[in-house]
XYZ file of C-alpha atoms in Angstrom:
684
model
C -126.291 -75.987 -7.227
C -125.831 -79.672 -7.904
C -125.951 -82.196 -5.251
C -122.579 -83.075 -3.911
C -121.967 -86.485 -1.905
C -120.286 -84.821 1.269
C -118.684 -86.492 4.924
C -118.982 -85.446 8.450
C -116.021 -86.572 10.565
C -116.816 -86.362 14.564
C -115.001 -87.822 17.624
C -118.402 -87.122 19.645
C -121.864 -85.894 19.679
C -124.189 -84.852 22.237
C -127.834 -84.371 21.654
C -129.948 -82.694 24.237
C -133.809 -83.284 23.194
C -135.343 -80.449 25.178
C -133.289 -77.754 23.107
C -133.153 -79.969 20.131
C -129.242 -78.961 20.111
C -126.563 -81.283 18.432
C -123.046 -80.301 19.782
C -119.506 -81.436 19.764
C -116.750 -79.765 21.583
C -114.000 -81.963 19.540
C -112.670 -81.320 16.333
C -115.257 -81.487 13.333
C -114.301 -81.957 9.338
C -116.471 -81.680 6.827
C -115.407 -83.208 3.237
C -116.516 -83.048 -0.441
C -115.644 -82.870 -3.920
C -115.971 -78.946 -3.918
C -115.779 -78.146 0.005
C -113.125 -79.060 2.730
C -113.495 -77.522 6.600
C -111.387 -78.094 9.795
C -112.854 -76.670 12.748
C -113.263 -77.597 16.580
C -116.498 -77.276 18.566
C -120.028 -77.111 16.832
C -123.602 -76.499 18.322
C -126.472 -76.971 15.832
C -130.212 -76.526 16.729
C -132.791 -77.364 14.247
C -136.566 -76.669 14.441
C -138.469 -79.585 13.363
C -141.707 -78.246 13.198
C -140.593 -75.006 11.212
C -138.395 -77.329 8.950
C -135.580 -74.876 9.716
C -131.996 -74.518 10.950
C -132.198 -72.440 13.968
C -128.667 -71.946 14.809
C -125.425 -73.485 13.749
C -122.135 -72.685 14.997
C -118.309 -73.130 14.539
C -116.688 -72.420 17.736
C -112.943 -72.356 16.168
C -112.599 -72.585 12.533
C -109.135 -73.563 11.526
C -109.929 -73.159 7.762
C -112.753 -73.675 4.943
C -111.705 -74.222 1.852
C -113.999 -74.126 -1.444
C -113.578 -75.032 -4.875
C -114.168 -72.359 -7.094
C -114.293 -68.529 -8.026
C -115.176 -66.435 -5.103
C -118.212 -65.728 -7.216
C -119.402 -69.358 -6.652
C -118.779 -68.884 -3.060
C -121.256 -65.815 -2.476
C -123.417 -66.322 -5.722
C -127.253 -65.339 -5.064
C -129.013 -68.574 -4.180
C -125.809 -70.840 -2.955
C -125.594 -72.211 0.328
C -122.231 -73.917 0.218
C -121.959 -71.918 3.483
C -124.197 -73.984 5.148
C -122.863 -77.263 4.087
C -121.414 -78.225 7.192
C -124.614 -77.273 9.139
C -126.608 -79.122 6.557
C -124.459 -82.082 6.916
C -124.539 -82.119 10.489
C -128.545 -81.904 10.606
C -128.594 -85.109 8.889
C -125.967 -86.753 11.183
C -128.931 -86.251 14.018
C -130.850 -89.614 12.343
C -127.561 -91.748 12.388
C -126.295 -94.261 14.550
C -124.009 -92.597 17.159
C -121.408 -95.377 16.920
C -120.560 -94.406 12.965
C -117.317 -92.554 12.756
C -117.905 -91.183 9.094
C -121.534 -90.488 7.815
C -122.158 -89.894 4.189
C -124.425 -86.909 3.334
C -125.471 -84.685 0.593
C -125.961 -81.021 0.643
C -129.702 -79.645 -0.045
C -130.542 -78.615 -3.416
C -131.226 -74.971 -3.648
C -132.886 -72.433 -5.879
C -130.847 -69.541 -7.371
C -133.434 -67.659 -9.052
C -135.097 -65.809 -5.890
C -134.349 -62.274 -6.812
C -135.876 -60.800 -3.567
C -134.916 -61.107 0.441
C -138.357 -62.696 0.771
C -140.269 -65.140 -1.137
C -143.482 -64.007 -3.296
C -146.437 -65.587 -3.926
C -145.715 -68.617 -6.296
C -142.022 -68.702 -5.177
C -140.290 -71.667 -3.640
C -140.622 -71.125 0.241
C -137.569 -70.874 2.209
C -135.790 -68.767 4.771
C -133.231 -66.308 4.296
C -130.011 -66.458 6.493
C -127.015 -64.600 7.931
C -123.558 -66.278 8.231
C -121.184 -64.032 10.577
C -117.299 -65.299 10.828
C -115.454 -63.594 13.754
C -112.146 -61.967 14.360
C -109.440 -61.504 12.094
C -111.289 -63.027 8.902
C -108.898 -63.719 5.950
C -110.710 -64.639 2.666
C -107.797 -66.004 0.134
C -108.668 -66.679 -3.225
C -106.481 -66.872 -6.457
C -106.907 -63.196 -7.476
C -107.905 -61.793 -4.047
C -107.078 -61.487 -0.189
C -110.008 -59.906 1.868
C -109.646 -59.025 5.424
C -112.083 -57.964 8.043
C -110.265 -57.557 11.551
C -113.966 -57.712 13.190
C -116.231 -59.324 11.451
C -117.221 -60.923 8.099
C -121.299 -61.101 7.756
C -122.835 -62.646 4.869
C -126.745 -61.740 4.373
C -129.781 -62.971 2.819
C -128.735 -66.737 2.090
C -131.748 -68.198 0.644
C -132.264 -71.694 1.510
C -135.021 -73.250 -0.108
C -137.843 -75.686 1.324
C -138.743 -77.234 -1.820
C -136.286 -79.973 -1.810
C -137.551 -81.043 2.269
C -141.026 -81.293 1.149
C -140.916 -83.520 -1.555
C -139.386 -86.504 0.313
C -142.472 -86.446 2.818
C -144.394 -87.606 -0.314
C -141.535 -90.243 -1.206
C -141.362 -91.646 2.323
C -144.959 -92.541 2.555
C -144.639 -94.315 -1.118
C -141.678 -95.974 0.216
C -143.476 -97.197 3.000
C -145.748 -99.017 0.996
C -143.115 -100.740 -0.830
C -143.282 -98.320 -4.348
C -140.926 -96.035 -5.901
C -140.839 -92.392 -4.981
C -142.890 -90.385 -8.222
C -139.724 -89.044 -9.411
C -137.480 -91.779 -8.743
C -135.369 -89.977 -6.248
C -135.256 -89.688 -2.428
C -133.417 -87.489 -0.263
C -129.828 -89.241 -0.383
C -128.897 -88.905 3.394
C -132.244 -90.202 4.696
C -132.064 -93.395 2.213
C -128.766 -94.157 3.545
C -130.129 -93.662 7.373
C -133.182 -95.950 6.779
C -131.545 -98.628 5.287
C -128.329 -98.543 7.660
C -129.317 -101.913 9.392
C -129.038 -103.613 5.966
C -125.654 -105.306 5.755
C -125.812 -105.236 2.149
C -126.166 -101.626 1.341
C -123.285 -99.991 -0.772
C -122.252 -96.959 1.189
C -119.713 -95.032 -0.824
C -116.391 -95.327 0.552
C -115.225 -91.990 2.421
C -112.179 -90.139 2.107
C -109.839 -90.096 4.774
C -109.885 -86.813 7.117
C -106.431 -85.905 6.467
C -105.860 -87.208 2.749
C -105.887 -84.156 0.125
C -109.115 -82.863 -0.416
C -107.948 -82.384 -4.358
C -107.481 -78.562 -5.513
C -109.801 -76.985 -2.420
C -106.969 -73.772 -2.285
C -109.080 -71.654 -4.657
C -110.853 -69.902 -1.665
C -109.940 -70.036 1.796
C -111.511 -68.841 4.694
C -109.916 -68.271 8.229
C -110.817 -66.737 11.248
C -109.969 -66.637 15.001
C -113.262 -66.498 16.139
C -115.497 -69.171 14.374
C -118.708 -68.587 12.440
C -122.329 -68.513 13.307
C -125.409 -69.212 10.996
C -128.744 -68.173 12.216
C -131.975 -67.253 10.084
C -132.265 -63.418 9.129
C -135.341 -62.728 11.266
C -133.863 -64.312 14.264
C -133.401 -62.735 17.687
C -129.341 -63.070 17.446
C -129.471 -61.451 13.961
C -131.708 -58.303 15.212
C -129.590 -57.876 17.983
C -126.374 -58.159 15.691
C -128.099 -55.343 13.639
C -128.808 -53.149 16.257
C -125.393 -53.165 17.865
C -123.979 -51.818 14.334
C -126.539 -49.213 14.254
C -125.229 -47.668 17.917
C -121.581 -48.480 17.294
C -119.545 -45.400 16.928
C -116.287 -46.537 16.190
C -114.771 -50.372 15.272
C -111.509 -50.973 16.920
C -108.637 -51.190 14.476
C -106.962 -54.330 13.786
C -103.371 -55.300 12.213
C -103.346 -57.029 8.547
C -102.022 -60.292 8.784
C -99.062 -61.283 7.255
C -100.129 -62.825 4.013
C -100.792 -58.935 2.751
C -97.245 -58.372 2.977
C -96.716 -61.009 0.274
C -94.659 -60.130 -3.164
C -98.000 -61.405 -5.040
C -100.053 -58.948 -7.292
C -103.614 -59.905 -6.013
C -106.112 -57.389 -4.885
C -105.988 -56.796 -1.602
C -108.765 -55.281 0.828
C -108.377 -54.555 4.600
C -111.024 -53.347 6.798
C -112.692 -53.640 10.194
C -116.081 -55.321 9.188
C -117.727 -56.287 6.100
C -121.536 -56.887 5.502
C -121.886 -58.731 2.121
C -125.582 -59.511 0.771
C -125.884 -62.507 -1.576
C -128.767 -61.333 -3.180
C -127.817 -57.825 -4.566
C -123.995 -59.021 -4.333
C -123.086 -55.689 -2.677
C -121.007 -55.424 0.207
C -120.137 -52.706 3.010
C -117.162 -52.200 4.671
C -117.157 -50.364 8.043
C -114.002 -48.523 9.947
C -110.412 -47.887 8.359
C -110.558 -49.593 5.186
C -107.604 -49.989 2.632
C -107.788 -51.171 -0.969
C -104.433 -52.202 -2.926
C -104.594 -53.394 -6.510
C -102.002 -53.585 -9.240
C -102.232 -51.671 -12.543
C -99.958 -51.649 -15.925
C -96.870 -49.362 -15.509
C -97.375 -45.969 -17.034
C -95.142 -46.743 -20.168
C -96.840 -49.416 -21.116
C -93.742 -50.986 -23.401
C -92.532 -53.270 -21.314
C -94.229 -56.691 -20.257
C -91.588 -57.385 -17.681
C -92.165 -53.915 -15.808
C -93.574 -53.877 -12.363
C -96.984 -53.423 -12.326
C -97.933 -49.936 -10.636
C -99.260 -50.163 -6.897
C -102.322 -48.370 -6.438
C -103.606 -47.899 -2.706
C -106.981 -46.692 -1.281
C -107.448 -45.689 1.768
C -110.507 -44.467 3.730
C -111.308 -43.521 7.609
C -115.157 -44.474 7.801
C -115.072 -47.332 5.216
C -116.360 -48.228 1.944
C -119.729 -49.640 -0.016
C -119.191 -51.933 -3.073
C -122.124 -52.225 -5.489
C -122.330 -54.921 -7.900
C -124.559 -53.851 -10.147
C -122.580 -50.787 -11.155
C -119.131 -52.417 -10.402
C -117.900 -49.670 -8.083
C -116.760 -48.800 -4.678
C -117.468 -45.900 -2.376
C -115.007 -44.660 -0.140
C -115.552 -42.228 2.953
C -113.891 -40.146 5.105
C -110.313 -38.986 4.382
C -110.056 -40.952 1.591
C -106.321 -41.283 0.328
C -105.032 -42.593 -2.939
C -101.570 -42.916 -3.488
C -99.146 -44.609 -6.657
C -95.668 -43.967 -7.413
C -94.579 -41.314 -9.753
C -92.020 -42.692 -12.255
C -89.410 -40.780 -13.989
C -87.933 -38.876 -10.709
C -84.260 -39.051 -9.232
C -85.878 -40.044 -6.017
C -88.761 -41.944 -5.736
C -92.120 -40.059 -4.703
C -95.636 -41.206 -4.441
C -98.686 -39.285 -6.414
C -101.013 -38.666 -3.983
C -104.706 -38.020 -4.548
C -107.238 -36.949 -1.540
C -111.308 -36.045 -0.732
C -113.669 -36.545 1.890
C -115.732 -39.098 -0.512
C -113.969 -41.054 -3.536
C -115.970 -43.588 -5.881
C -113.869 -45.971 -7.613
C -115.421 -47.453 -11.043
C -113.458 -50.895 -10.979
C -112.584 -51.990 -14.689
C -113.671 -54.992 -16.156
C -110.191 -55.916 -17.005
C -108.209 -56.556 -13.773
C -104.969 -54.878 -15.266
C -106.647 -51.569 -16.371
C -106.725 -48.107 -14.124
C -110.256 -47.699 -12.766
C -112.347 -44.118 -13.415
C -112.540 -42.516 -10.019
C -114.842 -39.472 -8.769
C -114.142 -37.435 -5.727
C -116.318 -34.881 -3.866
C -114.466 -31.717 -3.328
C -112.414 -30.470 -1.811
C -110.386 -32.679 -3.492
C -106.646 -32.445 -3.666
C -103.617 -33.881 -6.101
C -99.663 -33.883 -5.317
C -97.189 -34.745 -7.941
C -93.432 -33.761 -8.175
C -91.581 -32.086 -10.539
C -87.592 -32.123 -10.752
C -86.410 -28.427 -10.095
C -84.982 -27.146 -13.304
C -82.919 -24.580 -11.684
C -80.930 -26.795 -9.987
C -77.802 -29.086 -11.411
C -77.648 -30.948 -7.747
C -78.801 -34.648 -8.500
C -79.508 -34.893 -4.643
C -81.813 -31.966 -4.888
C -85.202 -33.039 -3.892
C -88.191 -32.998 -6.438
C -90.352 -30.003 -5.923
C -94.009 -30.989 -4.877
C -96.782 -29.581 -7.039
C -100.463 -29.431 -5.343
C -103.787 -29.076 -7.561
C -107.020 -28.608 -5.395
C -110.616 -28.216 -6.582
C -113.590 -27.334 -4.211
C -116.406 -28.836 -6.049
C -115.186 -32.186 -7.710
C -112.483 -34.256 -9.386
C -112.377 -37.004 -11.856
C -110.145 -39.314 -13.187
C -110.556 -41.067 -16.454
C -108.733 -44.081 -17.187
C -109.438 -43.803 -20.822
C -107.992 -40.758 -21.556
C -105.325 -40.749 -18.127
C -106.907 -37.815 -17.330
C -107.779 -35.931 -13.985
C -110.421 -32.836 -13.974
C -110.123 -30.462 -11.200
C -113.613 -28.383 -11.271
C -114.795 -25.242 -9.338
C -112.354 -22.799 -7.862
C -109.570 -25.029 -8.808
C -105.888 -23.964 -7.992
C -102.488 -25.491 -8.585
C -99.577 -24.511 -6.490
C -95.784 -25.055 -6.500
C -93.230 -23.825 -3.858
C -89.632 -23.741 -5.158
C -86.688 -22.646 -2.280
C -83.125 -22.138 -2.161
C -80.952 -20.999 0.438
C -81.879 -17.264 0.030
C -85.467 -16.712 -2.018
C -88.678 -18.656 -1.617
C -90.320 -18.909 -4.838
C -94.140 -19.563 -5.052
C -96.128 -20.457 -8.195
C -100.031 -20.380 -8.187
C -102.488 -21.137 -10.761
C -105.943 -20.331 -10.569
C -109.213 -21.130 -12.728
C -112.373 -22.790 -13.010
C -111.275 -26.013 -14.192
C -107.553 -27.466 -14.311
C -106.937 -30.754 -16.752
C -103.918 -32.786 -15.948
C -103.337 -35.490 -18.642
C -100.888 -38.227 -16.975
C -98.150 -39.760 -19.358
C -99.383 -42.777 -21.003
C -96.349 -44.034 -23.050
C -92.869 -43.691 -22.834
C -92.262 -43.202 -26.136
C -93.999 -39.876 -26.071
C -90.410 -38.635 -25.401
C -91.347 -36.750 -22.073
C -88.174 -35.554 -20.450
C -87.478 -33.142 -17.888
C -88.565 -31.778 -14.809
C -92.563 -32.835 -15.206
C -91.778 -36.641 -15.930
C -94.985 -38.576 -15.398
C -96.990 -35.183 -16.805
C -98.225 -34.849 -20.142
C -100.197 -31.831 -20.369
C -101.842 -29.416 -17.851
C -104.539 -27.051 -19.028
C -106.491 -24.454 -17.005
C -110.123 -22.824 -18.406
C -112.636 -20.649 -17.367
C -113.895 -17.130 -17.334
C -110.624 -15.831 -16.079
C -107.316 -17.841 -15.484
C -104.532 -16.406 -13.188
C -101.026 -17.172 -12.843
C -99.094 -15.776 -10.008
C -95.627 -16.076 -9.144
C -93.988 -14.388 -5.867
C -90.383 -14.005 -4.522
C -89.829 -13.777 -1.005
C -86.574 -13.227 0.699
C -85.822 -16.046 3.230
C -85.083 -14.625 6.801
C -81.249 -14.600 7.445
C -80.786 -15.282 3.243
C -78.728 -12.721 1.373
C -81.785 -10.840 0.205
C -83.616 -10.297 3.373
C -82.047 -7.081 4.837
C -82.039 -5.388 1.515
C -86.176 -5.088 1.393
C -86.840 -1.672 2.417
C -90.389 -2.230 3.616
C -90.600 -4.706 6.477
C -94.609 -5.008 6.168
C -94.062 -6.428 2.737
C -92.789 -9.482 4.454
C -89.927 -9.755 2.677
C -91.184 -9.737 -0.853
C -88.700 -9.443 -3.432
C -91.486 -9.300 -6.503
C -94.097 -11.525 -8.619
C -95.429 -11.775 -12.028
C -98.999 -11.960 -12.912
C -100.883 -13.288 -15.876
C -104.337 -12.969 -16.546
C -105.968 -14.893 -19.946
C -108.431 -17.171 -20.491
C -106.864 -20.449 -21.102
C -103.292 -21.630 -19.992
C -101.695 -24.742 -21.142
C -98.244 -26.510 -20.086
C -97.109 -28.995 -22.289
C -94.482 -31.220 -20.721
C -93.381 -33.218 -23.931
C -92.461 -30.177 -26.118
C -91.616 -28.140 -22.792
C -93.749 -25.088 -23.271
C -96.536 -22.910 -21.727
C -99.332 -21.375 -23.921
C -101.463 -18.713 -22.437
C -104.258 -17.633 -24.896
C -106.003 -14.204 -24.699
C -106.971 -11.665 -24.530
C -104.884 -11.378 -21.772
C -102.451 -9.331 -19.477
C -98.978 -10.023 -17.741
C -97.586 -7.621 -15.031
C -94.355 -7.902 -13.090
C -94.077 -6.575 -9.976
C -90.344 -5.843 -9.141
C -91.057 -2.452 -7.138
C -89.803 -3.654 -4.299
C -86.536 -5.331 -5.495
C -83.162 -4.174 -3.866
C -81.148 -1.936 -5.706
C -78.340 -3.656 -7.936
C -74.913 -3.292 -6.558
C -73.634 -2.528 -10.471
C -74.851 -0.577 -13.151
C -77.752 -1.878 -15.265
C -79.237 -0.828 -18.408
C -82.455 1.572 -18.835
C -84.861 -1.733 -19.190
C -83.139 -3.901 -16.822
C -85.530 -6.206 -14.523
C -82.806 -6.200 -11.910
C -83.612 -2.871 -10.464
C -87.000 -1.605 -8.557
C -89.606 -1.357 -11.894
C -93.346 -2.304 -13.127
C -93.478 -4.113 -16.275
C -96.696 -4.802 -18.378
C -97.893 -6.589 -21.690
C -101.174 -6.288 -22.346
C -103.258 -7.167 -25.221
C -102.157 -10.567 -26.547
C -104.134 -13.211 -27.885
C -101.274 -16.054 -27.619
C -98.484 -15.970 -25.479
C -96.056 -19.083 -25.504
C -92.959 -19.393 -23.315
C -90.485 -22.088 -24.622
C -88.922 -23.252 -21.493
C -85.659 -24.984 -23.118
C -85.031 -22.039 -25.066
C -86.079 -19.522 -22.377
C -87.735 -17.785 -25.164
C -91.265 -15.806 -24.986
C -93.221 -15.105 -28.150
C -96.690 -13.238 -27.867
C -98.833 -12.194 -30.849
C -101.932 -9.693 -30.940
C -103.771 -11.903 -33.382
C -106.902 -10.125 -34.480
C -106.460 -7.678 -31.971
C -104.684 -4.276 -33.166
C -101.980 -4.431 -31.242
C -100.219 -5.399 -28.237
C -98.652 -2.855 -25.609
C -95.689 -2.906 -23.537
C -95.070 -0.595 -20.804
C -91.811 -0.174 -18.676
C -91.853 1.920 -15.334
C -88.884 2.698 -13.125
C -89.325 2.771 -9.554
C -87.084 5.381 -7.945
C -87.074 6.256 -4.321
C -90.557 4.657 -3.840
C -92.000 6.381 -6.704
C -92.802 5.757 -10.463
C -90.198 7.230 -13.029
C -90.482 7.607 -16.595
C -92.395 5.298 -18.594
C -91.297 3.746 -21.835
C -94.111 2.349 -23.883
C -94.182 0.487 -26.991
C -96.654 -1.377 -29.331
C -96.246 -4.363 -31.642
C -98.353 -7.113 -33.367
C -95.706 -9.559 -32.804
C -92.981 -9.787 -30.106
C -90.204 -12.545 -29.346
C -87.860 -12.226 -26.259
C -85.153 -14.153 -25.243
C -84.563 -14.326 -21.252
C -81.415 -15.548 -19.485
C -81.170 -15.954 -15.779
C -78.812 -14.226 -13.454
C -76.556 -16.171 -10.579
C -79.121 -14.445 -8.144
C -82.138 -16.317 -9.738
C -83.536 -13.399 -11.356
C -84.522 -13.080 -15.005
C -83.003 -10.773 -17.356
C -83.802 -9.601 -20.972
C -81.058 -10.652 -23.581
C -82.882 -9.571 -26.795
C -86.160 -8.368 -28.110
C -88.017 -8.291 -31.530
C -91.066 -6.557 -32.236
C -92.504 -6.834 -35.916
C -95.460 -6.190 -37.927
C -95.817 -2.428 -37.193
C -94.189 -0.888 -33.902
C -94.633 2.441 -31.949
C -92.432 3.516 -29.032
C -92.504 6.329 -27.049
C -90.830 7.698 -23.836
C -90.721 11.454 -22.288
C -88.500 12.741 -25.294
C -88.961 10.131 -28.255
C -91.459 8.640 -30.465
C -90.632 6.083 -33.014
C -92.694 4.446 -35.638
C -91.621 1.708 -38.069
C -91.686 -1.595 -39.244
C -89.430 -3.515 -36.709
C -87.627 -2.884 -33.080
C -84.822 -4.860 -32.164
C -83.117 -4.588 -28.581
C -79.524 -6.292 -27.483
C -78.605 -6.512 -24.403
C -74.988 -6.538 -25.284
C -74.841 -3.426 -27.706
C -77.590 -1.372 -25.154
C -79.126 -0.521 -28.822
C -82.812 -0.201 -29.568
C -82.728 -0.332 -33.442
C -85.997 0.702 -35.547
C -86.518 0.261 -39.140
C -89.311 0.663 -41.722
C -90.331 -0.205 -45.394
C -92.744 0.791 -48.104
C -95.598 -0.404 -46.066
C -94.689 0.842 -42.795
C -92.121 3.873 -43.154
C -89.815 4.709 -40.498
C -90.526 7.869 -38.415
C -88.884 9.971 -35.621
C -90.954 12.754 -33.870
C -92.712 12.933 -37.120
C -89.881 13.230 -39.254
C -89.524 10.630 -41.814
C -86.161 8.721 -41.517
C -84.406 5.895 -42.908
C -83.988 4.147 -39.556
C -83.260 4.902 -35.798
C -80.825 3.639 -33.181
C -80.951 4.847 -29.517
C -78.454 3.898 -26.813
C -80.394 3.099 -23.901
C -77.885 3.831 -21.363
C -76.720 7.061 -22.854
C -79.955 8.228 -24.176
C -78.420 9.099 -27.494
C -80.772 8.794 -30.470
C -79.247 8.727 -33.878
C -81.710 8.788 -37.117
C -81.137 9.686 -40.809
C -83.601 11.834 -42.463
C -85.164 10.719 -45.794
C -83.292 13.059 -48.594
C -79.774 15.310 -47.328
C -78.953 15.665 -43.891
C -78.925 13.604 -40.944
C -80.495 14.053 -37.146
C -78.648 13.583 -33.843
C -80.367 14.118 -30.414
C -78.331 13.932 -27.187
C -80.590 13.639 -24.198
């Protein structure tokens, strides 16, 4: 960009004319308004006939400080990386006894869009600059580390500036001013070096502070080299990269452990293109950035640390502002609201991160399947505060997407959500299967979320068929292990399977909703016989239970209550089949338009029916009885089924019109009052 006055400080210079090699083994310092470089050892080869730099090397780079943003350092057309080389080229015409030389960086063309000059375009050379061994780029907002190499490709060096002074020098030889009134500043100083009255700008002391030059600082252990892109050296590097199977791992520097909130990127090799402003990282790569906390309410709250790792590398696209991560990719971030600290993890073979323009925002992410998300829930059945949170795993075979705007994760294609909960006696597994699973993450603490799923606001499963299955298995050595009769069942105690078209979990309101038409089956057929007598419809003894034909089924977690509705369907059906000595017993069946049930949990962990209310017109039938009425109520404490009717739906018992019906489920005794004189009483 703008021409800047620059100074190069050297202790000694060696020039070999047959090689056009200018070198020094001692220290070298470069100072300008925008750049300051400290290093040791320099080699420079300039081709006078081709008018181009053939080779430039700093053997040991102590530091390279550049004033400005990283964009100005690597922007299209900039050659500030070559400032030391250009400065040293101009020193070739200086007197060897001078200890400091005033020079100027060459003006460049920032409009070259292609990697090679086209017709009518300024002529020039494209260069490659390579920093080697533990390269660290430290900017106000970023820390970038390459353990092996940092290559900056397609740096365009325009020839237009060097073409014009040739004509200017001819005019100056005749004592005339140049046509444009300017001459190359470095050459003008060299031509007038013998005149005692020439005003040479006072150089800055080499050890003096160079102003605010800490904006971008580059350090490395192996120095850096600048060569033309079409040189043999550049071609050899490209060929070596193609055949390189693996890049040895390197440890990140200590600066990566600081407590700042800079974006950090660690990898083994980086290839950056100045023309396209794209970058490719090879080898194990790790990106760390800091986003606003999930609550978003407290400005003093520590930002959330998001870390992305990939085994093969990453590819950054400037135009689309996204990063592709390849090979065993893993995204981690801490999960809030848990009694014990845990990280949310997201893994896939390939992850694309769409970087936000606002650095405080979260990025959008896309993952090619198979992909997996793991988060944690508190165990609602445990009262021990030291109990570990329960992991929840969500998988997708096709793809997964995270959208920052809605704070949602979408899992698509043969999606599966699993959770395993265990106690000393029983291993309980929950599994949700569907075409797509959508997870809404918590965005605001004012949502009022509390309970076991802190951090998760909503989960939805959709598809042609959605299945939710739970199984209970006796653990080896547990209290129930010896009570399972069939050893081939892998100690299976029982399970529940739900089929519907959509399943939702609302963590804020603590409820599950299944949208039908759907069916739910409880398989308790292999459960051990209870030690004490239980009711006729008890879930503690071996049995099957089926609820079919519901349009909507809602489970309220905090109340332990289930509400099922038939909707536009005729009625939903409930069947209870006891299992006696391995065989099906007498089936009990009931139908209703609307059912509400209260459940309670036994000390063994099993769930038992407390009350059941069926309305909207009911039917009840077993081997000996048939009830028809408006409502049905069952209470565990009384162990009595009550059926009532009204004008719209009278009550019938075995075809006889009655006022109401009561049945003791323990004894099987039925009482019903016939409409008119008399009563009916039957004992089973």
